[in-house]
Short mmCIF file of C-alpha atoms in Angstrom, two decimals:
data_model
loop_
_atom_site.label_atom_id
_atom_site.label_comp_id
_atom_site.label_asym_id
_atom_site.label_seq_id
_atom_site.Cartn_x
_atom_site.Cartn_y
_atom_site.Cartn_z
CA GLY A 22 28.89 -13.57 -22.32
CA ALA A 23 28.03 -10.46 -20.19
CA VAL A 24 25.27 -10.65 -18.12
CA VAL A 25 22.27 -8.61 -16.51
CA SER A 26 20.02 -9.53 -13.79
CA GLN A 27 17.07 -8.05 -12.57
CA HIS A 28 15.12 -8.26 -8.80
CA PRO A 29 12.66 -9.27 -8.56
CA SER A 30 11.76 -10.83 -11.52
CA TRP A 31 7.95 -10.58 -10.41
CA VAL A 32 6.39 -8.41 -7.88
CA ILE A 33 2.72 -7.86 -6.93
CA CYS A 34 1.69 -4.95 -4.71
CA LYS A 35 -0.84 -3.18 -2.96
CA SER A 36 -2.40 1.04 -5.12
CA GLY A 37 -0.47 3.42 -3.05
CA THR A 38 2.45 1.46 -1.91
CA SER A 39 6.18 1.90 -3.85
CA VAL A 40 8.14 -1.05 -5.16
CA LYS A 41 11.62 -0.51 -5.89
CA ILE A 42 13.35 -3.34 -8.85
CA GLU A 43 17.43 -3.99 -9.19
CA CYS A 44 19.47 -3.39 -12.32
CA ARG A 45 23.23 -5.23 -11.59
CA SER A 46 25.32 -5.78 -14.62
CA LEU A 47 27.24 -9.36 -12.88
CA ASP A 48 30.36 -8.97 -14.79
CA PHE A 49 31.32 -5.74 -16.40
CA GLN A 50 31.21 -1.84 -15.25
CA ALA A 51 27.81 0.11 -17.11
CA THR A 52 28.01 3.95 -16.68
CA THR A 53 25.12 4.12 -18.39
CA MET A 54 22.30 2.22 -17.93
CA PHE A 55 18.45 2.53 -19.39
CA TRP A 56 14.94 1.06 -18.55
CA TYR A 57 12.40 0.43 -20.48
CA ARG A 58 8.58 -0.51 -20.22
CA GLN A 59 6.81 -2.85 -22.08
CA PHE A 60 3.27 -3.63 -22.45
CA PRO A 61 1.65 -6.44 -24.06
CA LYS A 62 2.33 -7.22 -27.33
CA GLN A 63 4.20 -3.90 -27.29
CA SER A 64 7.43 -3.15 -28.09
CA LEU A 65 9.96 -1.60 -25.58
CA MET A 66 9.38 1.55 -23.95
CA LEU A 67 12.83 4.20 -23.31
CA MET A 68 11.69 5.23 -20.12
CA ALA A 69 14.52 6.52 -18.55
CA THR A 70 18.56 6.85 -19.04
CA SER A 71 20.47 6.64 -16.16
CA ASN A 72 24.40 7.72 -15.75
CA GLU A 73 26.08 6.87 -12.38
CA GLY A 74 26.79 9.52 -10.31
CA SER A 75 23.93 11.81 -11.47
CA LYS A 76 20.65 12.49 -12.16
CA ALA A 77 18.79 10.03 -15.13
CA THR A 78 17.62 11.67 -17.63
CA TYR A 79 13.85 10.92 -18.22
CA GLU A 80 11.98 10.96 -21.90
CA GLN A 81 9.39 12.88 -22.56
CA GLY A 82 6.07 12.00 -21.06
CA VAL A 83 7.67 9.97 -18.10
CA GLU A 84 7.30 11.16 -14.77
CA LYS A 85 10.21 11.96 -12.74
CA ASP A 86 9.00 11.76 -9.04
CA LYS A 87 6.83 8.62 -10.28
CA PHE A 88 9.65 7.02 -11.35
CA LEU A 89 12.65 7.26 -9.31
CA ILE A 90 15.88 6.07 -10.35
CA ASN A 91 19.32 5.51 -8.87
CA HIS A 92 22.93 4.66 -9.94
CA ALA A 93 24.82 4.43 -6.97
CA SER A 94 28.02 2.26 -8.74
CA LEU A 95 29.02 1.14 -11.67
CA THR A 96 27.34 -1.82 -11.45
CA LEU A 97 23.59 -0.99 -10.17
CA SER A 98 20.68 0.75 -10.98
CA THR A 99 17.29 1.10 -9.21
CA LEU A 100 13.43 1.94 -10.15
CA THR A 101 11.54 3.15 -7.93
CA VAL A 102 7.72 3.49 -8.82
CA THR A 103 6.56 5.41 -5.99
CA SER A 104 3.03 5.35 -5.09
CA ALA A 105 2.36 2.86 -7.74
CA HIS A 106 -1.60 2.19 -9.07
CA PRO A 107 -2.88 -0.02 -11.29
CA GLU A 108 -2.22 1.23 -14.17
CA ASP A 109 1.89 0.95 -13.33
CA SER A 110 0.92 -2.90 -13.45
CA SER A 111 3.33 -3.33 -17.13
CA PHE A 112 7.02 -4.74 -17.72
CA TYR A 113 10.20 -3.16 -16.85
CA ILE A 114 13.66 -3.80 -18.51
CA CYS A 115 16.61 -1.76 -17.94
CA SER A 116 19.75 -2.62 -19.98
CA ALA A 117 23.36 -2.09 -19.19
CA LEU A 118 25.72 -0.70 -21.73
CA GLN A 119 29.59 -1.75 -21.28
CA ASP A 120 31.72 0.69 -20.84
CA TYR A 121 34.40 -1.25 -21.93
CA LEU A 122 33.10 -2.31 -26.11
CA GLY A 123 29.81 -0.60 -25.75
CA GLU A 124 27.70 -3.15 -25.84
CA GLN A 125 24.05 -3.18 -24.51
CA TYR A 126 22.90 -6.37 -22.30
CA PHE A 127 19.06 -6.21 -21.24
CA GLY A 128 18.19 -7.66 -18.07
CA PRO A 129 15.50 -10.50 -18.15
CA GLY A 130 12.35 -8.46 -17.34
CA THR A 131 10.06 -7.59 -14.36
CA ARG A 132 6.67 -7.85 -14.01
CA LEU A 133 4.98 -5.10 -11.64
CA THR A 134 1.36 -6.07 -10.90
CA VAL A 135 -0.80 -3.63 -8.47
CA THR A 136 -3.73 -4.22 -7.13
CA ALA B 28 14.02 12.41 -34.00
CA GLN B 29 14.74 8.80 -35.35
CA THR B 30 11.67 6.56 -35.98
CA VAL B 31 11.79 2.75 -37.20
CA THR B 32 9.41 1.11 -38.95
CA GLN B 33 8.50 -2.60 -39.06
CA SER B 34 5.50 -3.23 -40.76
CA GLN B 35 4.34 -6.35 -40.03
CA PRO B 36 2.91 -7.57 -37.07
CA GLU B 37 2.71 -11.07 -37.80
CA MET B 38 4.97 -13.66 -40.06
CA SER B 39 4.77 -17.07 -40.24
CA VAL B 40 7.02 -20.13 -42.01
CA GLN B 41 6.79 -23.34 -42.29
CA GLU B 42 9.88 -24.85 -40.46
CA ALA B 43 12.99 -25.91 -42.34
CA GLU B 44 11.48 -22.66 -44.98
CA THR B 45 13.40 -18.67 -45.47
CA VAL B 46 11.91 -15.63 -44.15
CA THR B 47 12.24 -12.01 -44.31
CA LEU B 48 11.11 -9.42 -41.57
CA SER B 49 11.19 -5.88 -43.17
CA CYS B 50 12.04 -2.67 -40.89
CA THR B 51 12.64 1.05 -42.17
CA TYR B 52 13.98 4.33 -40.39
CA ASP B 53 14.22 7.51 -40.78
CA THR B 54 17.58 9.40 -39.47
CA SER B 55 19.10 12.73 -40.73
CA GLU B 56 23.00 10.78 -39.43
CA SER B 57 24.97 9.94 -41.68
CA ASP B 58 26.60 6.91 -39.23
CA TYR B 59 24.71 5.28 -36.65
CA TYR B 60 24.38 1.01 -36.00
CA LEU B 61 21.36 -1.18 -36.35
CA PHE B 62 20.09 -4.41 -34.70
CA TRP B 63 17.61 -7.12 -34.77
CA TYR B 64 16.36 -8.31 -31.24
CA LYS B 65 14.60 -11.45 -30.36
CA GLN B 66 12.56 -11.87 -27.55
CA PRO B 67 11.36 -15.03 -27.02
CA PRO B 68 8.47 -16.07 -24.39
CA SER B 69 10.47 -15.44 -21.54
CA ARG B 70 10.57 -11.90 -22.62
CA GLN B 71 14.52 -12.14 -22.36
CA MET B 72 15.45 -9.63 -25.28
CA ILE B 73 18.04 -11.61 -27.00
CA LEU B 74 20.82 -9.65 -29.95
CA VAL B 75 20.37 -11.51 -33.09
CA ILE B 76 22.50 -9.40 -35.35
CA ARG B 77 24.32 -5.78 -35.55
CA GLN B 78 24.96 -3.76 -38.32
CA GLU B 79 27.14 -0.80 -38.48
CA ALA B 80 26.08 2.16 -41.19
CA TYR B 81 29.84 2.82 -42.68
CA LYS B 82 30.20 -0.92 -43.64
CA GLN B 83 28.62 -1.78 -46.78
CA GLN B 84 28.81 -5.11 -46.33
CA ASN B 85 25.82 -6.57 -45.04
CA ALA B 86 26.04 -8.71 -41.85
CA THR B 87 25.64 -12.09 -40.84
CA GLU B 88 25.40 -14.77 -38.01
CA ASN B 89 24.87 -18.27 -39.29
CA ARG B 90 20.78 -18.59 -40.21
CA PHE B 91 20.44 -14.81 -39.77
CA SER B 92 21.45 -12.31 -42.34
CA VAL B 93 20.55 -8.96 -43.11
CA ASN B 94 19.90 -6.38 -46.70
CA PHE B 95 21.65 -3.14 -45.17
CA GLN B 96 19.96 -0.31 -48.02
CA LYS B 97 21.27 2.80 -46.94
CA ALA B 98 20.26 4.99 -49.30
CA ALA B 99 16.30 3.24 -49.18
CA LYS B 100 17.22 3.13 -44.87
CA SER B 101 15.95 -0.26 -45.09
CA PHE B 102 17.32 -2.87 -42.94
CA SER B 103 15.86 -6.10 -43.38
CA LEU B 104 16.81 -10.15 -41.62
CA LYS B 105 16.62 -13.12 -43.54
CA ILE B 106 16.28 -16.31 -41.31
CA SER B 107 17.10 -18.94 -43.72
CA ASP B 108 16.22 -22.93 -42.44
CA SER B 109 13.81 -21.63 -40.01
CA GLN B 110 13.89 -22.82 -36.59
CA LEU B 111 10.88 -24.23 -34.32
CA GLY B 112 12.95 -22.09 -31.66
CA ASP B 113 12.76 -19.12 -33.90
CA ALA B 114 9.63 -18.36 -33.33
CA ALA B 115 9.78 -15.22 -30.84
CA MET B 116 8.81 -11.59 -31.13
CA TYR B 117 10.85 -9.62 -33.56
CA PHE B 118 12.74 -6.19 -32.87
CA CYS B 119 14.00 -3.80 -35.16
CA ALA B 120 16.27 -0.97 -33.35
CA TYR B 121 18.56 2.60 -34.55
CA ARG B 122 21.31 3.68 -32.47
CA SER B 123 22.51 6.51 -32.92
CA ILE B 124 26.49 6.75 -32.75
CA GLN B 125 26.52 9.93 -30.69
CA GLY B 126 25.07 11.16 -27.38
CA ALA B 127 23.57 8.84 -25.35
CA GLN B 128 23.11 5.61 -27.17
CA LYS B 129 20.19 4.81 -26.10
CA LEU B 130 17.87 2.36 -28.99
CA VAL B 131 14.41 2.96 -30.88
CA PHE B 132 12.80 0.62 -31.41
CA GLY B 133 10.07 -0.65 -33.77
CA GLN B 134 6.91 -1.68 -33.45
CA GLY B 135 8.23 -5.60 -34.04
CA THR B 136 6.49 -8.57 -35.67
CA ARG B 137 5.55 -11.89 -33.76
CA LEU B 138 6.81 -14.87 -36.19
CA THR B 139 5.46 -18.12 -36.40
CA ILE B 140 6.71 -21.32 -37.08
CA ASN B 141 4.69 -24.05 -38.40
CA PRO B 142 5.93 -27.61 -38.11
#
């Protein structure tokens, strides 16, 4: 089956620093990837839609300059949390939309802790 | 904009019994997809079942089946012969067939299986 990986699975960073999270589709091409944020015991909140070769589309209320998204290839999208603060601590999940079948597959998530 | 509502924050069921999780949605579109996702403690999102709105027949996947009532905009999930491994958060999700194909999630239902 289609596999999506995320790296790192867990990261701790200091307030004010930036952290990059990678999302890779391992065995299929994905022109479109999605980034979600999930707070404890809550649902997934879509942050942005990442499109290969073009700018990401951010959901209302998501700061573009804080959450930088780059989708440089058909198998890789990255989310960079810039100038991280404790309130950015959360679980970040990506998903990849398989080009051929149109199915969406999820990564295992990344736990970000900002101290 | 589409919305998805899961009115049961928590449900519990005895092992080997049957449980039904509720989901309602709101949309003005006539064709779309509906999904149930499972999120176990590992937090990996797993697709349980998918329903195309144009299909009148309810989808089934082994012990999992749905009751899709298009006019009522209802999409419930029935789990038969519940197993301990079914314990998880369950999310109902909507996806348009047009546009970015992003998923809209409900709030989730935490399912506990009692041995």
